[in-house]
Amino acid sequence: MRGKRQARRGRVVGRTPAVQVLPFSAGVLVGYTPAFSSFSFDEEPTVEAVTMDNLRGTSVLEAPEDLAAYANAFDLLRSSALAPDASAKLIRGILRSLKEDTS
């Protein structure tokens, strides 16, 4: 088990995921799409595959026009979301208020 954790850690060395909150105040986003995951298998953050779950399993998209559409959708979501620091502040505030409510 320890070896697996070390191997996983080794794959993400130097990469810290950014957490950004998309608040309701951002409004309705034109072209919003259901949840999807994008993958890049190279050092460059170029979208090489997109997956999304559906009723019959998982769909994998690899056509250039699909990848471009989902890369644009991701850019729209990211630009509409709070910055990572503001997102962290909002999350801490929510956690603080939840703790106060349970006290």
C-alpha atoms as one frame of an Amber mdcrd trajectory, in Angstrom:
protein
   0.000   0.000   0.000   2.773   2.400   0.927   4.422   1.858  -2.458   1.201
   2.748  -4.288   0.859   6.005  -2.342   4.442   6.930  -3.110   3.929   6.118
  -6.791   0.799   8.289  -6.909   2.605  11.125  -5.157   5.437  10.843  -7.650
   3.101  11.465 -10.568   1.883  14.794  -9.282   5.122  16.244  -7.934   5.240
  19.938  -8.646   1.578  20.127  -9.604  -0.872  21.503  -7.116  -4.467  21.469
  -8.300  -6.201  24.826  -8.274  -9.583  24.917  -6.569 -11.955  27.552  -7.909
 -15.552  28.063  -6.795 -18.155  28.987  -9.361 -20.658  30.962  -7.280 -24.335
  31.311  -8.095 -23.694  35.018  -8.517 -21.837  34.185 -11.758 -25.274  33.599
 -13.266 -26.225  31.172 -16.003 -23.350  30.370 -18.311 -24.136  30.241 -22.015
 -23.088  26.911 -23.468 -22.984  25.214 -20.074 -22.387  21.507 -20.357 -22.864
  18.683 -17.830 -19.857  17.441 -15.861 -16.845  16.322 -17.869 -13.185  15.517
 -17.308 -10.408  16.566 -19.631  -7.058  14.849 -19.883  -3.625  15.898 -21.011
  -0.929  13.242 -21.213   1.951  15.562 -21.964   3.781  18.364 -20.183   1.759
  20.876 -22.198  -1.766  21.435 -20.843  -3.385  20.586 -24.177  -6.681  18.717
 -23.977  -6.123  15.299 -25.549  -9.280  13.493 -24.404 -12.577  14.336 -22.721
 -14.716  11.888 -20.781 -18.240  12.194 -19.489 -20.541   9.761 -17.763 -23.945
   8.935 -19.171 -26.655   6.340 -18.636 -24.812   3.662 -20.595 -21.295   4.196
 -19.254 -18.560   6.671 -20.049 -18.090   8.430 -23.361 -14.586   9.328 -24.516
 -14.213  12.155 -27.013 -11.025  12.580 -29.031 -12.113  14.394 -32.205 -10.340
  17.759 -32.582 -13.617  19.720 -32.837 -14.933  18.070 -29.637 -11.699  18.751
 -27.768 -11.751  22.398 -28.858 -15.360  22.801 -27.722 -14.649  21.332 -24.281
 -11.418  23.303 -23.898 -13.465  26.454 -24.568 -16.137  25.343 -22.076 -13.454
  24.790 -19.429 -11.933  28.218 -20.120 -15.382  29.807 -19.731 -15.970  28.038
 -16.410 -12.507  28.926 -15.116 -12.778  32.591 -16.113 -16.234  32.871 -14.493
 -15.095  31.273 -11.228 -13.528  33.005  -8.259  -9.740  33.130  -8.177  -8.110
  30.344  -6.138  -7.362  32.671  -3.180 -10.911  34.062  -3.146 -12.299  30.525
  -3.450 -10.231  29.371  -0.459 -11.445  32.364   1.568 -15.084  31.583   0.691
 -14.674  27.895   1.595 -13.026  28.771   4.931 -15.882  31.173   5.696 -18.512
  28.548   4.947 -16.700  25.976   7.094 -16.430  28.498   9.934 -20.172  29.256
   9.781 -21.017  25.533   9.706 -18.913  24.962  12.828 -20.669  27.843  14.569
 -24.090  26.426  13.637 -23.264  23.048  15.139 -21.915  24.526  18.383
